[in-house]
Coordinates of C-alpha atoms in Angstrom, one line a residue:
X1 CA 0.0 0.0 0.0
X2 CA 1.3 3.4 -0.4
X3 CA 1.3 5.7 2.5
X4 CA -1.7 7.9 2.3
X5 CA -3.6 4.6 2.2
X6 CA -1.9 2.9 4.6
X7 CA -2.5 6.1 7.2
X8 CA -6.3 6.3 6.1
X9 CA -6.9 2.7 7.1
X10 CA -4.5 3.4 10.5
X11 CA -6.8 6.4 11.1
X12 CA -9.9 4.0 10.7
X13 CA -8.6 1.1 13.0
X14 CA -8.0 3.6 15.8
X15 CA -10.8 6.0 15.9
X16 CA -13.2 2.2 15.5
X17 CA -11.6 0.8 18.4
X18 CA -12.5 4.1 20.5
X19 CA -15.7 4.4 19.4
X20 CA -16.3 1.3 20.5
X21 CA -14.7 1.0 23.7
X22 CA -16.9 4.1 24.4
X23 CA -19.8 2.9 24.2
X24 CA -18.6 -0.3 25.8
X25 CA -18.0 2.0 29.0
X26 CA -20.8 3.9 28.7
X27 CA -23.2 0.7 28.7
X28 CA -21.7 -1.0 31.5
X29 CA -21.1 1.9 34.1
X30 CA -22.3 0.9 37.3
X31 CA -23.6 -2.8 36.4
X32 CA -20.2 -4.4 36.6
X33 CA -19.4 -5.1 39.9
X34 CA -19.0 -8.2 42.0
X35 CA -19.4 -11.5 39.9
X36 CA -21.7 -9.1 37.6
X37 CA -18.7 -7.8 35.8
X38 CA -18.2 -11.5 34.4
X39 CA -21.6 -12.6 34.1
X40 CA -23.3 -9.6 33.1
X41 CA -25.9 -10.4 36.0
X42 CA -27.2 -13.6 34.6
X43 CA -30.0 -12.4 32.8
X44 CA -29.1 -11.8 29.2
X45 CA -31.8 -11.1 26.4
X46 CA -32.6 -13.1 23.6
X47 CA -31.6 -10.1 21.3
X48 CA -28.3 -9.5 23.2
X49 CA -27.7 -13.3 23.3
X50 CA -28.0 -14.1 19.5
X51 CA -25.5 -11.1 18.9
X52 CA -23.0 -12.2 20.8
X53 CA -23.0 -15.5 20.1
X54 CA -23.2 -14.4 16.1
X55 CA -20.8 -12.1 16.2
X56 CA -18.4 -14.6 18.0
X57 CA -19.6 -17.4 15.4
X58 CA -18.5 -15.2 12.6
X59 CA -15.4 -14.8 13.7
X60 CA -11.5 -15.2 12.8
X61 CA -12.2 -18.3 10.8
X62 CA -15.2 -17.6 9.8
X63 CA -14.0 -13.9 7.9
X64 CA -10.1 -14.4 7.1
X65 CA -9.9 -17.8 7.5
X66 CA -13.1 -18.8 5.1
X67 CA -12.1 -15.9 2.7
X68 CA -8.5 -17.8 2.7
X69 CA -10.1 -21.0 2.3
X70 CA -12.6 -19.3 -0.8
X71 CA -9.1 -18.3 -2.1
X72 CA -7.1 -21.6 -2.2
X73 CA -10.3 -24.2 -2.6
X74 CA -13.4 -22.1 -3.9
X75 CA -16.9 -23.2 -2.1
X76 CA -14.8 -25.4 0.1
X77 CA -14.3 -22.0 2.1
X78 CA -18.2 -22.5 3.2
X79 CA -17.5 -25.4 5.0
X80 CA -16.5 -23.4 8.2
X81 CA -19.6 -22.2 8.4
X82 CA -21.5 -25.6 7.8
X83 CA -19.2 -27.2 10.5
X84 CA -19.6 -24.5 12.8
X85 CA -23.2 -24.5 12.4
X86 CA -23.9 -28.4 12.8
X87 CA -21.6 -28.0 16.0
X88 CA -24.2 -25.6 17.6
X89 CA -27.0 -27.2 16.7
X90 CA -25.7 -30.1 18.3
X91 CA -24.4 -28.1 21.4
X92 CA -28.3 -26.5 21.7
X93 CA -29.8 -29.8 21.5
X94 CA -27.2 -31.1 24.5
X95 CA -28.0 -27.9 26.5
X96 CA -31.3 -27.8 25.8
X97 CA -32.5 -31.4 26.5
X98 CA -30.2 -31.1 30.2
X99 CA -32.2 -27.4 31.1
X100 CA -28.4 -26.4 31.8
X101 CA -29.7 -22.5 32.6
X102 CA -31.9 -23.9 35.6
X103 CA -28.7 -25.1 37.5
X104 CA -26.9 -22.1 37.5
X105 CA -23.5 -23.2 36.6
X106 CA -21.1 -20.0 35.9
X107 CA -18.3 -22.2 33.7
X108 CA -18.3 -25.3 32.0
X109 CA -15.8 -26.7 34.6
X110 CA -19.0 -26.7 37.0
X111 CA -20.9 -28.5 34.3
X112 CA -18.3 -31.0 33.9
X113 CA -18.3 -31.7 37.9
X114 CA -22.3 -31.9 37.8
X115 CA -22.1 -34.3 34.6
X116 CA -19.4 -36.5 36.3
X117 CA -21.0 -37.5 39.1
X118 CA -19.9 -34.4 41.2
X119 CA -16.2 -35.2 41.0
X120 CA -13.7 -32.5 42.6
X121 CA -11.1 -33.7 40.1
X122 CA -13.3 -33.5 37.3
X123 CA -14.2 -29.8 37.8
X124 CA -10.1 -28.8 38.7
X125 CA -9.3 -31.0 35.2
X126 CA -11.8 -29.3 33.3
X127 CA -10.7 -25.8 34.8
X128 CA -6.9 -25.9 33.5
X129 CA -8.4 -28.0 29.8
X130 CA -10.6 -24.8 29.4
X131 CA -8.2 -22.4 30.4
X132 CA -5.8 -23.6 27.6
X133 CA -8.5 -24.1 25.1
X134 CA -9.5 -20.3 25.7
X135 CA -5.7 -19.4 25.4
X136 CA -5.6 -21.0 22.4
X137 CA -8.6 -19.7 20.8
X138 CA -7.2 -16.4 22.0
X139 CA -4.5 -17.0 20.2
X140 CA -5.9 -17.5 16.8
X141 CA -8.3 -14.5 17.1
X142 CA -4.8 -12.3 18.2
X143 CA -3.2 -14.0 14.9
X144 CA -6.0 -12.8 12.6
X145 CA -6.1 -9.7 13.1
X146 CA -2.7 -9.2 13.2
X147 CA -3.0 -10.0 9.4
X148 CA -4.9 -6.7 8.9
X149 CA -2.2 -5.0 10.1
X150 CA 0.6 -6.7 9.1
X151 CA -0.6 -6.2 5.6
X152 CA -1.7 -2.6 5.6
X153 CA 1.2 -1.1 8.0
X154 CA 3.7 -3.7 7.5
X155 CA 4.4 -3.8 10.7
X156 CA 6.5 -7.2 11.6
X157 CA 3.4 -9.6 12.5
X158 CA 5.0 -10.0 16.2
X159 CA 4.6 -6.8 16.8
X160 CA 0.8 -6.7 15.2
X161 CA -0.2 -9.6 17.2
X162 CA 0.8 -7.8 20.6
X163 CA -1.2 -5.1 19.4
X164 CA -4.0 -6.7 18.8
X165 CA -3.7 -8.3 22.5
X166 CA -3.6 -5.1 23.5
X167 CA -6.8 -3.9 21.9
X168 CA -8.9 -7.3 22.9
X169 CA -7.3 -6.4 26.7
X170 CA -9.1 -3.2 26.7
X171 CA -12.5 -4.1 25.6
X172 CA -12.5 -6.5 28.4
X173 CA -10.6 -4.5 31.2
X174 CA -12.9 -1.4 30.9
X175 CA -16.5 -3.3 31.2
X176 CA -16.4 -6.8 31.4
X177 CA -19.0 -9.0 30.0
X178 CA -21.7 -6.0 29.2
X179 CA -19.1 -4.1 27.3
X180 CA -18.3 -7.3 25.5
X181 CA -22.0 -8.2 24.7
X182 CA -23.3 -5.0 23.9
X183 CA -20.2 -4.3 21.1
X184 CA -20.6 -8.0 20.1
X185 CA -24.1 -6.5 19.4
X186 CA -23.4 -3.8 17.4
X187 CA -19.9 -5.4 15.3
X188 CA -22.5 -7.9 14.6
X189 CA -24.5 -5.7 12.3
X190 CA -21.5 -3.7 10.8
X191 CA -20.0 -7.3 10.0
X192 CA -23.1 -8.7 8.3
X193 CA -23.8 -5.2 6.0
X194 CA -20.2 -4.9 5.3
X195 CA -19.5 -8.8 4.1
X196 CA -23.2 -8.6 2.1
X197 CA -22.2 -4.9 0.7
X198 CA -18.8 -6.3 -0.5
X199 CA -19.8 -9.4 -1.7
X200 CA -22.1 -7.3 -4.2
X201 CA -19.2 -5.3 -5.6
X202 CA -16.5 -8.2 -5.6
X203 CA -18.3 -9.9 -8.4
X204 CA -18.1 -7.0 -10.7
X205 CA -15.0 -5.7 -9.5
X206 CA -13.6 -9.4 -10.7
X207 CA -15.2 -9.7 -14.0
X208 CA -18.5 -11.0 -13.1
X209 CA -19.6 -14.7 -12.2
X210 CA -18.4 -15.8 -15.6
X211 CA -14.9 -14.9 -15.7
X212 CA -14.7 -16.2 -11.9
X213 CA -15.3 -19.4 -13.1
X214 CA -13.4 -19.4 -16.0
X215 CA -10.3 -18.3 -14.5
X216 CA -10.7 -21.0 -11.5
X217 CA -10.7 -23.4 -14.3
X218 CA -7.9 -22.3 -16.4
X219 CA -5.5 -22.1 -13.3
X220 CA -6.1 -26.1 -12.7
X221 CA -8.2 -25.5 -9.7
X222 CA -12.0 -26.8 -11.5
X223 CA -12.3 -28.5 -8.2
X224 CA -13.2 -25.6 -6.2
X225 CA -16.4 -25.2 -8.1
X226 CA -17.6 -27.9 -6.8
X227 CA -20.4 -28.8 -4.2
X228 CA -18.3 -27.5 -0.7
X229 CA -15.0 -28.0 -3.0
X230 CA -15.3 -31.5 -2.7
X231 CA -13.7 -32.0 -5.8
X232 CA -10.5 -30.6 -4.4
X233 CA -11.1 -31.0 -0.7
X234 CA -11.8 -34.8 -1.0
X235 CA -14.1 -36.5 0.6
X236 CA -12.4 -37.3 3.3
X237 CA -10.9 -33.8 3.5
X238 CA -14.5 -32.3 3.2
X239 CA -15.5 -34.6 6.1
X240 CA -12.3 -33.8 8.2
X241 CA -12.7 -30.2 7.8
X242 CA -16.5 -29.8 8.9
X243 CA -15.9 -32.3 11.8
X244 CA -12.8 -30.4 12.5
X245 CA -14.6 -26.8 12.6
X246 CA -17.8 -28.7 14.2
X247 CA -16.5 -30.5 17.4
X248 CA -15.4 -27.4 19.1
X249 CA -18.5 -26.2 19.9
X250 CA -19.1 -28.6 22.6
X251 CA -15.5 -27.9 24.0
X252 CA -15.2 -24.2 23.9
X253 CA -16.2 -22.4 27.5
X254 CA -17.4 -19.5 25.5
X255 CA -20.5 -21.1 23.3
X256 CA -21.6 -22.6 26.9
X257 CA -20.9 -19.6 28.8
X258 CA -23.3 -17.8 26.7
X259 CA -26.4 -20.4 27.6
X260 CA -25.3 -19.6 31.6
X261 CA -25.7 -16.4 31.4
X262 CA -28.8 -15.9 29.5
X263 CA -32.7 -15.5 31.0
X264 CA -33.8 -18.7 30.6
X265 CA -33.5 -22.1 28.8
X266 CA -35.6 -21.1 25.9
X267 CA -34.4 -17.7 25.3
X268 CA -30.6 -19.5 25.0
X269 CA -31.5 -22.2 22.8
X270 CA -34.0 -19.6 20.1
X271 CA -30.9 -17.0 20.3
X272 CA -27.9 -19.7 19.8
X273 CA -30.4 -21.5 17.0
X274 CA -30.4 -18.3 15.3
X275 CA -26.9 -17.4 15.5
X276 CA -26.2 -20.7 13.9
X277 CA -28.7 -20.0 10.8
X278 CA -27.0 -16.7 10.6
X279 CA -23.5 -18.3 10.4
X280 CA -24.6 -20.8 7.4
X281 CA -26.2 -18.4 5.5
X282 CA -22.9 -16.1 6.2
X283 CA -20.9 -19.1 5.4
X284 CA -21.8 -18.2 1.4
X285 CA -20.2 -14.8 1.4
X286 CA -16.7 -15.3 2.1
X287 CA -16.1 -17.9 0.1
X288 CA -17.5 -16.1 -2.8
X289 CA -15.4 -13.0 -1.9
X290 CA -12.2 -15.5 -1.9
X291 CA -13.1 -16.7 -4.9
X292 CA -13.3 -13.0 -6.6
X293 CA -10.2 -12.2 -4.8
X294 CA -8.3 -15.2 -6.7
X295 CA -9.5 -14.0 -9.9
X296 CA -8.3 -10.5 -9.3
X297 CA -4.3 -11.5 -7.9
X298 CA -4.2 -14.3 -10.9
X299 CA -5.3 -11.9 -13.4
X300 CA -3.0 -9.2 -12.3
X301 CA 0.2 -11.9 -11.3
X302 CA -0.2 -10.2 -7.7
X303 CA 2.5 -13.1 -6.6
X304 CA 2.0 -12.3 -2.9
X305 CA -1.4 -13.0 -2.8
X306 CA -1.1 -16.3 -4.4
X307 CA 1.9 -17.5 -2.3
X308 CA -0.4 -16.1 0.9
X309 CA -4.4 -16.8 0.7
X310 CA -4.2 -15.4 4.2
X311 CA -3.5 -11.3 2.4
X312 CA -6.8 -12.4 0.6
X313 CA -9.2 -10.4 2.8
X314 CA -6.6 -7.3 3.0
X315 CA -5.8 -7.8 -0.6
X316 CA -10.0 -7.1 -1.4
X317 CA -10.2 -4.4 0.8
X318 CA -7.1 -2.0 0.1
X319 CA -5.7 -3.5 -3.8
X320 CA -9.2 -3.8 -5.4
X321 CA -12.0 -1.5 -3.6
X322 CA -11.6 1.8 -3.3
X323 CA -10.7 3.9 -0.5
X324 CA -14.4 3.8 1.3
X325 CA -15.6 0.8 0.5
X326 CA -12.0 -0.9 1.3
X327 CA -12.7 0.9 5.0
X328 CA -16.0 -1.0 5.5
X329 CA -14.6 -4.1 4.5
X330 CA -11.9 -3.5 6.8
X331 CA -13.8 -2.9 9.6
X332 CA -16.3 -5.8 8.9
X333 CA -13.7 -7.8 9.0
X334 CA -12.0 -6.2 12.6
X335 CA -15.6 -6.5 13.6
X336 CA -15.9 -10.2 13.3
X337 CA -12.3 -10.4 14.9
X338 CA -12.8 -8.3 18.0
X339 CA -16.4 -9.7 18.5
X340 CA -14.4 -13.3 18.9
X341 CA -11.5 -11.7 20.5
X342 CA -12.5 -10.1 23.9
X343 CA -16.0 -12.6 24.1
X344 CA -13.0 -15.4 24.7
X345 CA -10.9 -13.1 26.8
X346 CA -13.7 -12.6 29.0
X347 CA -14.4 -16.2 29.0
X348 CA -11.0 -17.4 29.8
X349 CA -11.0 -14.9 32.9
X350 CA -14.0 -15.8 34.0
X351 CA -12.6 -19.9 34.8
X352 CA -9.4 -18.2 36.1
X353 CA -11.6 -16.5 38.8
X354 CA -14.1 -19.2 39.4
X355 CA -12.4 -22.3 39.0
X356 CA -8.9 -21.6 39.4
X357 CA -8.1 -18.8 42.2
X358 CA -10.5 -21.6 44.4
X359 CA -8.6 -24.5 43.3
X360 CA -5.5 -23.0 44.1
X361 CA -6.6 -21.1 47.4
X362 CA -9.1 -23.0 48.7
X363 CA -12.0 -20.4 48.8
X364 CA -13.7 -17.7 46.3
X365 CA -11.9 -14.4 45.4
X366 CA -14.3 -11.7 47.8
X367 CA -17.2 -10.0 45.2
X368 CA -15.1 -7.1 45.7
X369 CA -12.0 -8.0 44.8
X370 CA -13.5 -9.5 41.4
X371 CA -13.4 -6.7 39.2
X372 CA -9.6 -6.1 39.9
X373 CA -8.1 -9.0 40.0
X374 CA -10.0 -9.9 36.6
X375 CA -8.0 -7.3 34.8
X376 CA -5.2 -8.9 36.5
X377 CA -6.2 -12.3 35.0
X378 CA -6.8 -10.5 31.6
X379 CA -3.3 -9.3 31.3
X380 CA -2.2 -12.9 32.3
X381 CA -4.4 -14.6 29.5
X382 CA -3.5 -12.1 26.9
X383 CA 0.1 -12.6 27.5
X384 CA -0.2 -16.6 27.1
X385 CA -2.2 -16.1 23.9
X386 CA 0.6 -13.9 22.4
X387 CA 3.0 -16.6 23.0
X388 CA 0.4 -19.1 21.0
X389 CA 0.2 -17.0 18.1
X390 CA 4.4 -17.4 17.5
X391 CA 3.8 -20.9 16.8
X392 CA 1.0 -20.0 14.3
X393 CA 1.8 -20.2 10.5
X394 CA -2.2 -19.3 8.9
X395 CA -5.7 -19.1 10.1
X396 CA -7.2 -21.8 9.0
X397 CA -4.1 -24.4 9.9
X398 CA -3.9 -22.9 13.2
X399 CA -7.3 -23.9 13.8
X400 CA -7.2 -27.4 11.4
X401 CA -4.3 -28.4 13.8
X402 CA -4.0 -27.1 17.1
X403 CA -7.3 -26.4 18.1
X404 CA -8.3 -29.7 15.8
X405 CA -5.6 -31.5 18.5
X406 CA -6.6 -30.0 21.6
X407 CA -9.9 -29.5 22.2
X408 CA -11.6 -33.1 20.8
X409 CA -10.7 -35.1 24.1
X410 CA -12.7 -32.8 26.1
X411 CA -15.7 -31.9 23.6
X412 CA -16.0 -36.1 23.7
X413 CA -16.0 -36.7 27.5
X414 CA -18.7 -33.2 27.7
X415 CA -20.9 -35.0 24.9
X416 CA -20.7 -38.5 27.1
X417 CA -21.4 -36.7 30.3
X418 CA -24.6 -35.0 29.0
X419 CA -25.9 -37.6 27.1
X420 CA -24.8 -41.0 29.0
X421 CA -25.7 -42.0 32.3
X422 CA -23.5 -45.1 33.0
X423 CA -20.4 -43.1 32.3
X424 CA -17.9 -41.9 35.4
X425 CA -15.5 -39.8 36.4
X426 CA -13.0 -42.2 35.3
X427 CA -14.4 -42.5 32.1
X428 CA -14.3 -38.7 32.0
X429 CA -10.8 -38.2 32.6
X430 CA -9.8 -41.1 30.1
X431 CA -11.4 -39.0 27.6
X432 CA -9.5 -35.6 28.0
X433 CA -6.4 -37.2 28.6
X434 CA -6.4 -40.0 25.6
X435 CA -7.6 -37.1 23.7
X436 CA -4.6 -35.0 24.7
X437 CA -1.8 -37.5 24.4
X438 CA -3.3 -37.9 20.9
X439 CA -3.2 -34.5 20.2
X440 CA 0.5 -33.8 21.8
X441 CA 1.3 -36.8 19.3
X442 CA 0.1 -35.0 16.5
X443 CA 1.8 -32.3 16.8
X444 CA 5.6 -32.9 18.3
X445 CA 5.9 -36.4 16.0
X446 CA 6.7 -36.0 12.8
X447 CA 5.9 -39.7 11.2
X448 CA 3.1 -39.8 13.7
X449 CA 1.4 -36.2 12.0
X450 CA 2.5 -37.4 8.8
X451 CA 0.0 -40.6 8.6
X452 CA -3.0 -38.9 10.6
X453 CA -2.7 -35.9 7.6
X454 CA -2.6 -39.1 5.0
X455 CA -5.3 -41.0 6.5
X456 CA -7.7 -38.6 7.8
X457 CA -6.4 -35.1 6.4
X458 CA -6.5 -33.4 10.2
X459 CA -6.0 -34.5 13.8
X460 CA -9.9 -33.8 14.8
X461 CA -11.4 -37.3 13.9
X462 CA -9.1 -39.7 15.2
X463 CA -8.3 -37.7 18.4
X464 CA -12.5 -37.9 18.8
X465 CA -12.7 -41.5 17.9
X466 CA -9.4 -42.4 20.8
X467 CA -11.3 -40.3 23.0
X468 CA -14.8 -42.2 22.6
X469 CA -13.3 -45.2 23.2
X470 CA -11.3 -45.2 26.2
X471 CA -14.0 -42.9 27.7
X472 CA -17.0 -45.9 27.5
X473 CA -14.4 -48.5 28.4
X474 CA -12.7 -46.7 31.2
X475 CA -16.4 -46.1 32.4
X476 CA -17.8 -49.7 32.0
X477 CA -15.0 -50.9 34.1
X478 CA -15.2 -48.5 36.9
X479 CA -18.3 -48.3 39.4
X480 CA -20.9 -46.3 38.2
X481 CA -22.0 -43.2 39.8
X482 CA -24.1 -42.8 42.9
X483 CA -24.9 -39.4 43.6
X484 CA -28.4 -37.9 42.8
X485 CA -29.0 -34.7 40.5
X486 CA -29.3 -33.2 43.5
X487 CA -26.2 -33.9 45.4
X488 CA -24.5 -33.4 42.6
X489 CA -25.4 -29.8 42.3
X490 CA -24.7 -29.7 45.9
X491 CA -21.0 -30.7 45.5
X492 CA -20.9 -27.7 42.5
X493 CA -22.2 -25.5 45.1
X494 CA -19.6 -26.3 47.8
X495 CA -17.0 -26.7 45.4
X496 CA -17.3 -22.7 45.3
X497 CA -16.7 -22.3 48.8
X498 CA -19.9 -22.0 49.6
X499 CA -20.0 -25.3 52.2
X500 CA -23.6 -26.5 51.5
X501 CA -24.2 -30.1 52.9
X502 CA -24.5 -32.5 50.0
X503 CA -28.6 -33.3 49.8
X504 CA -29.8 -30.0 50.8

């Protein structure tokens, strides 16, 4: 980019963040204290629900990642947004059927202890699994909008991933989970009319439809035409990628987290059933705007592009469009970033505080002490993340293999928990762990990584199936569980410090 441009987009980034961490503040003044400034009191909308779980649906993967994905394998870049969909549906069913809001759990480490028979080591397990899940998720959201910058300032990308830290730090610091929901709110309508608005000019500004699909073919690449780009994904890579992209949503804390704090069971599962229509239908776009994006850089030999799908969304947005629209495409695209950004930040912090500071201390952190150290925590989480992203090579391989190594052990023992009755703690544990080990496996060992790619394109199915199986055996040969629903919510309780007697 040449300078002038380069400061108008600069100009942009800043005076958005402020804007938004304005009204952020203003929103939240005086209803974040105590516990309420992680749990926005408990008593979230429908409305404010389906925004926030929207505009953390469409996200990092879903904006630069999908766009990348349009770029390199054509419709196949929709199948984020099918997997991530099917994910939720699933999760809303789970959540649904269990009338999770009723018990009042505050993080998924809670709903793990009630699921496992109200197991201490369950919940503490759970607690530090979902604290590096978050980290990592962190992590990717920190690495994806450090492209925008990277690309447009040319900053070095270490330097625009601790910015971005920075800005996801503030969002959460300043209001905590109000400030978060009520910009999630209104990044998720920018997002939505920027993506549809440049979508509509993309075409055109490639050739039209026509030419799209005529220069997909002449480059070799008739495959990503296909239905979901199976003809270039594979079957098996088709499968492995919507699996991959769909298993998360029963693992992350932040999907869940959004069900706890919401009125009531039904107003959670219409908003989180919503969000996840929104997301397939969104699923379209960014794959179509890869797609026009490909057709521009090969036309025009723009070499950097085509070695980096990843400059795809920056590419659109400050090469092809035009000083204005390039701005809203830009700040769709931070929009669906930050929106995914600080709702896990505030997520991550939010098991620090209630799960880790008593598992460590042996009591809760005093109401009024919440707020404080919670920036603390923030700061803390944020750094960790930054350290994640140095390892991270690309969006969508980021997610495809660390988060498709990580998180599958523990979406597997939450799906067994809520749905089987005959499985234990034991069972439970095997789960995470086998899932882990699998995972570790994957990643540190070469010839190990090198036949799960061959066989099964990604770490996600494998590391699921491992999972499933030593969490049913482990479970049928261990005692199954004794306690009642309710001494098992009693155990939650007084795993919070609050000493309730188990029955009562």
């Amino acid at each position: 980019m040449d300078k002038t441009h380069a400061l108008y987009f600069v100009i942009g980034f800043i005076v958005y963040n402020v804007i938004m961490i304005g009204i952020g503040i203003w929103y939240s003044h005086g209803k974040n204290t105590g516990k309420g400034y992680l749990t926005g009191g408990s008593n979230l909308s429908t409305f404010l629900v389906f925004a926030t779980m929207g505009a953390t649906l469409i996200g990092t993967g879903s904006s630069i990642g999908a766009t990348a994905n349009g770029f390199r394998v054509g419709w196949g870049g929709s199948a984020y947004g099918l997997g991530a969909c099917l994910g939720v549906f699933l999760l809303v069913f789970i959540m649904y059927r269990g009338r999770i809001r009723t018990k009042g759990f505050i993080t998924m480490a809670e709903e793990a202890q009630y699921h496992f028979d109200g197991n201490l080591k369950m919940k503490n397990v759970m607690a530090v699994m979902m604290m590096i899940i978050e980290i990592i998720w962190l992590g990717n959201h920190m690495n994806g909008g450090a492209t925008y910058l990277a690309y447009i300032t040319g900053f070095d990308p270490v330097l625009s991933r601790a910015i971005m830290g920075v800005i996801f730090g503030v969002y959460v610091i300043i209001g905590g989970l109000l400030a978060v929901v009520i910009t999630d709110a209104i990044q998720l309508m920018i997002l939505c009319f920027g993506f549809v608005v440049i979508t509509l000019v993309a075409i055109p500004a490639a050739g039209g439809w026509d030419l799209i699909s005529a220069t997909i073919r002449e480059s070799g690449n008739a495959g990503n035409l296909t239905f979901y780009g199976v003809g270039t994904l594979g079957v098996m890579g088709l499968i492995s990628l919507i699996y991959t992209v769909g298993i998360p949503a029963l693992g992350t804390p932040t999907y869940r987290m959004r069900w706890y704090y919401s009125k009531d069971d039904m107003a959670a599962r219409k908003a989180m059933t919503r969000s996840g229509i929104l997301l397939f239908v969104f699923s379209l776009v960014p794959a179509i705007i890869g797609m026009a994006a490909f057709t521009i850089a090969y036309n025009s030999n723009a070499e950097a592009v085509l070695k980096t799908p990843d400059f795809a969304f920056t590419y659109m947005a400050t090469q092809v469009l035009g000083p204005l629209l390039g701005m809203l495409f830009m700040v769709a695209g931070l929009s669906a970033t930050m929106s995914s950004g600080d709702s896990d930040a505030i997520a991550c912090v939010t098991i620090f505080i209630q799960d880790i500071y008593p598992m460590i201390t042996g009591k809760e952190l005093e109401e009024r002490r919440v707020p404080t150290w919670s920036r603390i925590g923030v700061c803390v989480t944020l750094f960790c993340a930054f350290i994640a992203t140095l390892f991270a090579r690309d969006v969508m391989g980021y997610i495809s293999n660390v988060i498709g190594s990580i998180i599958p052990g523990v979406s597997v023992a939450m799906f067994l928990g809520a749905l089987w009755k005959r499985v234990t703690w034991q069972g439970g544990l095997a789960s995470i762990f086998s899932g882990l080990i699998f995972g570790i496996l994957f990643l540190g060992y070469t010839p190990f990584n090198q036949w799960v790619i061959a066989s099964f394109t990604g770490p996600a199915i494998p590391a699921s199936i491992v999972a499933l199986v030593c969490g049913v055996v482990c479970s049928l040969i261990t005692a199954p569980p004794t306690k009642t629903e309710e001494e098992r919510m009693a155990a939650v309780l007084a795993a919070r410090g609050k000493n309730i007697e188990v029955g009562h």
